[in-house]
Amino acid sequence: MVTGAEAAGPYINFRINRTVLTRSVLQAVHATGSKYGWTNEGAGKRVIVEFSSPNIAKPFHAGHLRSTIIGNFIYKLHKAHGWDAISMNYLGDWGKQYGLLALGFERFGSEEELVADPIKHLFDVYVKVSAAASEEAERIKAMDAEAAAAAGPTIQDQARAYFKSMEDGDESALALWQRFRTLSIEKYKQIYARLGVHFDVYSGESQVGEGMSRAIQMLTDTGLLIEDKGAKLVDLTEHKLDKALVQKSDGTTLYLTRDIGAAIERYEKYNFDKIIYVVSSQQDHHLKQLFKTVELLGLPYADRFEHINYGLVNGMSTRRGTVVFLDDMLHESKEKMHDVMRANEAKYNDVVDPEHIADVLGMSAIVIQDMAARRIKNYTFDWGRILNFEGDTGPYLQYAHARLCSLERKAHVKVNPDADVSLLTEEVTCDIINQISLYPDILAASIKSLEPCTVVQYILKLSHSISSAWETIKVRGEADDVAEARLLMYWSARTVIGNALTLLGLEPVEAM
């Protein structure tokens, strides 16, 4: 492939045989197909990727989308590099809010609405009982001490007592909580299926067993635990991480306690080489406390923890109100894209299953906008920009892929891996082949940075190059040998774009 080299000051310039390079790249894509660029660098190693992790008593909102799609990308990326990857959804399914939710369901709950849409109904119940608790607190604040004492247990007091009964194993309290959890998970699975996301494990704070008590005991044995008015804390002030509360004075546990217990149990069950928490930058402090505590406990796997954070999304709204449920957001993106498609009646009539295509395009619009920049950056959600079929958008990438599929269907020759690629001499074809050759390097860079934007920017650039070739590098109407060479190049480009879209969690569209 290298035909010569010469010094140029402090540099060495290499000359390559363009035909050999082109043949090598295009045949590699043809031979490996959907696994082009994959490696075995993670062979024999196991990674847990924990992502999405909604709270059952709170809305499954648009903010969860970032953790879900970034985590799914990281999970798929590790599999592409040979890791034994486990996708885990660690549900927020334990805590005092479930006591509050149970009280709220007694007052405001509807069995019919619960079955129809558990996530939405439980959120509505939670909002109502929280409002009732706040109103009660204001009334009590206005009372004198004697009247306040005579008022009896507040809603918050009852919620704490209910959660304590859950932790103590009360069967009736646990049965209601389990029903809320089971119905919510079934609804989550529908949303995840729509997003093309699969979880190997549905875990949750409630699933942490004796790991919590072992964590408390280990903290005590190592002298890390201190008591303050009956509560138990870990003093991390010398590490500039404040004091971390691990157990309240009434004996109930907190996030940190359960996260430490979960870490211990996960290592014992899965023997992971790495565990990645895909959680927003708002939780940076909490994750630092968790990792430092695990380190201070002297656990031999303390260096295997990694937090992948991301910024916030601003400017989201839907026609249905200020609380943006992810289901509503996906529905609205589909409808907006469907409206765009209907505007071109001739093309729309040729689309098979336009509802599904509109759904895929809508999700592509949302996902590509989210992943176009570095994940730590906050960004403003913009319906007008993301639904455009031109520019650096999801619909544009899907259109590029579908157009290449159409070219292949209409070609008068078949894809031939032995085509005479010496005929691909134009500057634009050389540019496209160079970019195709870079895809394995893009995957190698991405596994180090875990930045989806690396892949997004790469396929945008490749799609732009292909677009610039359409008018001059034709297949139809050309001699068979020229057509075969060009078709192989376009097929390889389509394969790479499709692979990259799949890696990003999107279904590549073949016609639209």
PDB file of N, CA, C and O in Angstrom, residues 64-89:
ATOM      1  N   HIS A  64     -34.909  12.428  31.440  1.00  0.00           N
ATOM      2  CA  HIS A  64     -34.411  11.051  31.469  1.00  0.00           C
ATOM      3  C   HIS A  64     -33.924  10.594  30.097  1.00  0.00           C
ATOM      4  O   HIS A  64     -33.204   9.605  29.991  1.00  0.00           O
ATOM      5  N   LEU A  65     -34.358  11.312  29.061  1.00  0.00           N
ATOM      6  CA  LEU A  65     -33.955  10.923  27.705  1.00  0.00           C
ATOM      7  C   LEU A  65     -32.440  10.951  27.560  1.00  0.00           C
ATOM      8  O   LEU A  65     -31.856  10.069  26.935  1.00  0.00           O
ATOM      9  N   ARG A  66     -31.787  11.973  28.125  1.00  0.00           N
ATOM     10  CA  ARG A  66     -30.342  12.111  27.967  1.00  0.00           C
ATOM     11  C   ARG A  66     -29.617  10.894  28.549  1.00  0.00           C
ATOM     12  O   ARG A  66     -28.761  10.296  27.896  1.00  0.00           O
ATOM     13  N   SER A  67     -29.951  10.530  29.783  1.00  0.00           N
ATOM     14  CA  SER A  67     -29.312   9.365  30.394  1.00  0.00           C
ATOM     15  C   SER A  67     -29.595   8.104  29.582  1.00  0.00           C
ATOM     16  O   SER A  67     -28.713   7.272  29.367  1.00  0.00           O
ATOM     17  N   THR A  68     -30.848   7.993  29.077  1.00  0.00           N
ATOM     18  CA  THR A  68     -31.248   6.787  28.350  1.00  0.00           C
ATOM     19  C   THR A  68     -30.479   6.623  27.044  1.00  0.00           C
ATOM     20  O   THR A  68     -29.932   5.551  26.766  1.00  0.00           O
ATOM     21  N   ILE A  69     -30.404   7.679  26.234  1.00  0.00           N
ATOM     22  CA  ILE A  69     -29.774   7.524  24.920  1.00  0.00           C
ATOM     23  C   ILE A  69     -28.247   7.544  25.011  1.00  0.00           C
ATOM     24  O   ILE A  69     -27.570   6.838  24.265  1.00  0.00           O
ATOM     25  N   ILE A  70     -27.692   8.325  25.934  1.00  0.00           N
ATOM     26  CA  ILE A  70     -26.231   8.326  26.108  1.00  0.00           C
ATOM     27  C   ILE A  70     -25.793   6.985  26.681  1.00  0.00           C
ATOM     28  O   ILE A  70     -24.809   6.388  26.237  1.00  0.00           O
ATOM     29  N   GLY A  71     -26.525   6.490  27.675  1.00  0.00           N
ATOM     30  CA  GLY A  71     -26.191   5.190  28.269  1.00  0.00           C
ATOM     31  C   GLY A  71     -26.301   4.058  27.268  1.00  0.00           C
ATOM     32  O   GLY A  71     -25.460   3.150  27.237  1.00  0.00           O
ATOM     33  N   ASN A  72     -27.345   4.101  26.424  1.00  0.00           N
ATOM     34  CA  ASN A  72     -27.520   3.066  25.412  1.00  0.00           C
ATOM     35  C   ASN A  72     -26.362   3.071  24.421  1.00  0.00           C
ATOM     36  O   ASN A  72     -25.870   2.011  24.000  1.00  0.00           O
ATOM     37  N   PHE A  73     -25.912   4.267  24.044  1.00  0.00           N
ATOM     38  CA  PHE A  73     -24.747   4.392  23.152  1.00  0.00           C
ATOM     39  C   PHE A  73     -23.507   3.776  23.794  1.00  0.00           C
ATOM     40  O   PHE A  73     -22.770   3.004  23.155  1.00  0.00           O
ATOM     41  N   ILE A  74     -23.254   4.089  25.057  1.00  0.00           N
ATOM     42  CA  ILE A  74     -22.067   3.578  25.757  1.00  0.00           C
ATOM     43  C   ILE A  74     -22.129   2.051  25.868  1.00  0.00           C
ATOM     44  O   ILE A  74     -21.119   1.361  25.696  1.00  0.00           O
ATOM     45  N   TYR A  75     -23.312   1.542  26.145  1.00  0.00           N
ATOM     46  CA  TYR A  75     -23.516   0.087  26.226  1.00  0.00           C
ATOM     47  C   TYR A  75     -23.208  -0.572  24.883  1.00  0.00           C
ATOM     48  O   TYR A  75     -22.434  -1.540  24.798  1.00  0.00           O
ATOM     49  N   LYS A  76     -23.783  -0.040  23.805  1.00  0.00           N
ATOM     50  CA  LYS A  76     -23.563  -0.610  22.472  1.00  0.00           C
ATOM     51  C   LYS A  76     -22.095  -0.469  22.049  1.00  0.00           C
ATOM     52  O   LYS A  76     -21.540  -1.367  21.396  1.00  0.00           O
ATOM     53  N   LEU A  77     -21.469   0.642  22.396  1.00  0.00           N
ATOM     54  CA  LEU A  77     -20.078   0.888  22.032  1.00  0.00           C
ATOM     55  C   LEU A  77     -19.158  -0.144  22.677  1.00  0.00           C
ATOM     56  O   LEU A  77     -18.230  -0.657  22.037  1.00  0.00           O
ATOM     57  N   HIS A  78     -19.414  -0.457  23.940  1.00  0.00           N
ATOM     58  CA  HIS A  78     -18.587  -1.477  24.612  1.00  0.00           C
ATOM     59  C   HIS A  78     -18.782  -2.850  23.976  1.00  0.00           C
ATOM     60  O   HIS A  78     -17.812  -3.612  23.825  1.00  0.00           O
ATOM     61  N   LYS A  79     -20.011  -3.171  23.595  1.00  0.00           N
ATOM     62  CA  LYS A  79     -20.239  -4.446  22.918  1.00  0.00           C
ATOM     63  C   LYS A  79     -19.486  -4.496  21.590  1.00  0.00           C
ATOM     64  O   LYS A  79     -18.948  -5.539  21.204  1.00  0.00           O
ATOM     65  N   ALA A  80     -19.418  -3.352  20.892  1.00  0.00           N
ATOM     66  CA  ALA A  80     -18.698  -3.293  19.619  1.00  0.00           C
ATOM     67  C   ALA A  80     -17.196  -3.488  19.804  1.00  0.00           C
ATOM     68  O   ALA A  80     -16.492  -3.845  18.854  1.00  0.00           O
ATOM     69  N   HIS A  81     -16.711  -3.278  21.018  1.00  0.00           N
ATOM     70  CA  HIS A  81     -15.289  -3.487  21.303  1.00  0.00           C
ATOM     71  C   HIS A  81     -15.045  -4.774  22.088  1.00  0.00           C
ATOM     72  O   HIS A  81     -13.986  -4.932  22.702  1.00  0.00           O
ATOM     73  N   GLY A  82     -16.015  -5.679  22.055  1.00  0.00           N
ATOM     74  CA  GLY A  82     -15.786  -7.011  22.594  1.00  0.00           C
ATOM     75  C   GLY A  82     -16.042  -7.191  24.072  1.00  0.00           C
ATOM     76  O   GLY A  82     -15.818  -8.281  24.614  1.00  0.00           O
ATOM     77  N   TRP A  83     -16.508  -6.140  24.766  1.00  0.00           N
ATOM     78  CA  TRP A  83     -16.794  -6.269  26.192  1.00  0.00           C
ATOM     79  C   TRP A  83     -18.042  -7.118  26.408  1.00  0.00           C
ATOM     80  O   TRP A  83     -18.955  -7.127  25.581  1.00  0.00           O
ATOM     81  N   ASP A  84     -18.079  -7.807  27.530  1.00  0.00           N
ATOM     82  CA  ASP A  84     -19.307  -8.434  28.019  1.00  0.00           C
ATOM     83  C   ASP A  84     -20.058  -7.321  28.747  1.00  0.00           C
ATOM     84  O   ASP A  84     -19.778  -7.017  29.906  1.00  0.00           O
ATOM     85  N   ALA A  85     -20.984  -6.669  28.040  1.00  0.00           N
ATOM     86  CA  ALA A  85     -21.657  -5.482  28.569  1.00  0.00           C
ATOM     87  C   ALA A  85     -23.027  -5.836  29.133  1.00  0.00           C
ATOM     88  O   ALA A  85     -23.774  -6.612  28.537  1.00  0.00           O
ATOM     89  N   ILE A  86     -23.346  -5.257  30.286  1.00  0.00           N
ATOM     90  CA  ILE A  86     -24.634  -5.459  30.940  1.00  0.00           C
ATOM     91  C   ILE A  86     -25.308  -4.095  31.070  1.00  0.00           C
ATOM     92  O   ILE A  86     -24.742  -3.176  31.677  1.00  0.00           O
ATOM     93  N   SER A  87     -26.496  -3.949  30.481  1.00  0.00           N
ATOM     94  CA  SER A  87     -27.254  -2.697  30.618  1.00  0.00           C
ATOM     95  C   SER A  87     -28.174  -2.831  31.823  1.00  0.00           C
ATOM     96  O   SER A  87     -28.938  -3.783  31.934  1.00  0.00           O
ATOM     97  N   MET A  88     -28.087  -1.850  32.733  1.00  0.00           N
ATOM     98  CA  MET A  88     -28.831  -1.932  33.990  1.00  0.00           C
ATOM     99  C   MET A  88     -29.652  -0.666  34.210  1.00  0.00           C
ATOM    100  O   MET A  88     -29.152   0.448  34.072  1.00  0.00           O
ATOM    101  N   ASN A  89     -30.909  -0.857  34.569  1.00  0.00           N
ATOM    102  CA  ASN A  89     -31.799   0.256  34.914  1.00  0.00           C
ATOM    103  C   ASN A  89     -32.016   0.205  36.419  1.00  0.00           C
ATOM    104  O   ASN A  89     -32.701  -0.673  36.927  1.00  0.00           O
TER     105      ASN A  89
END
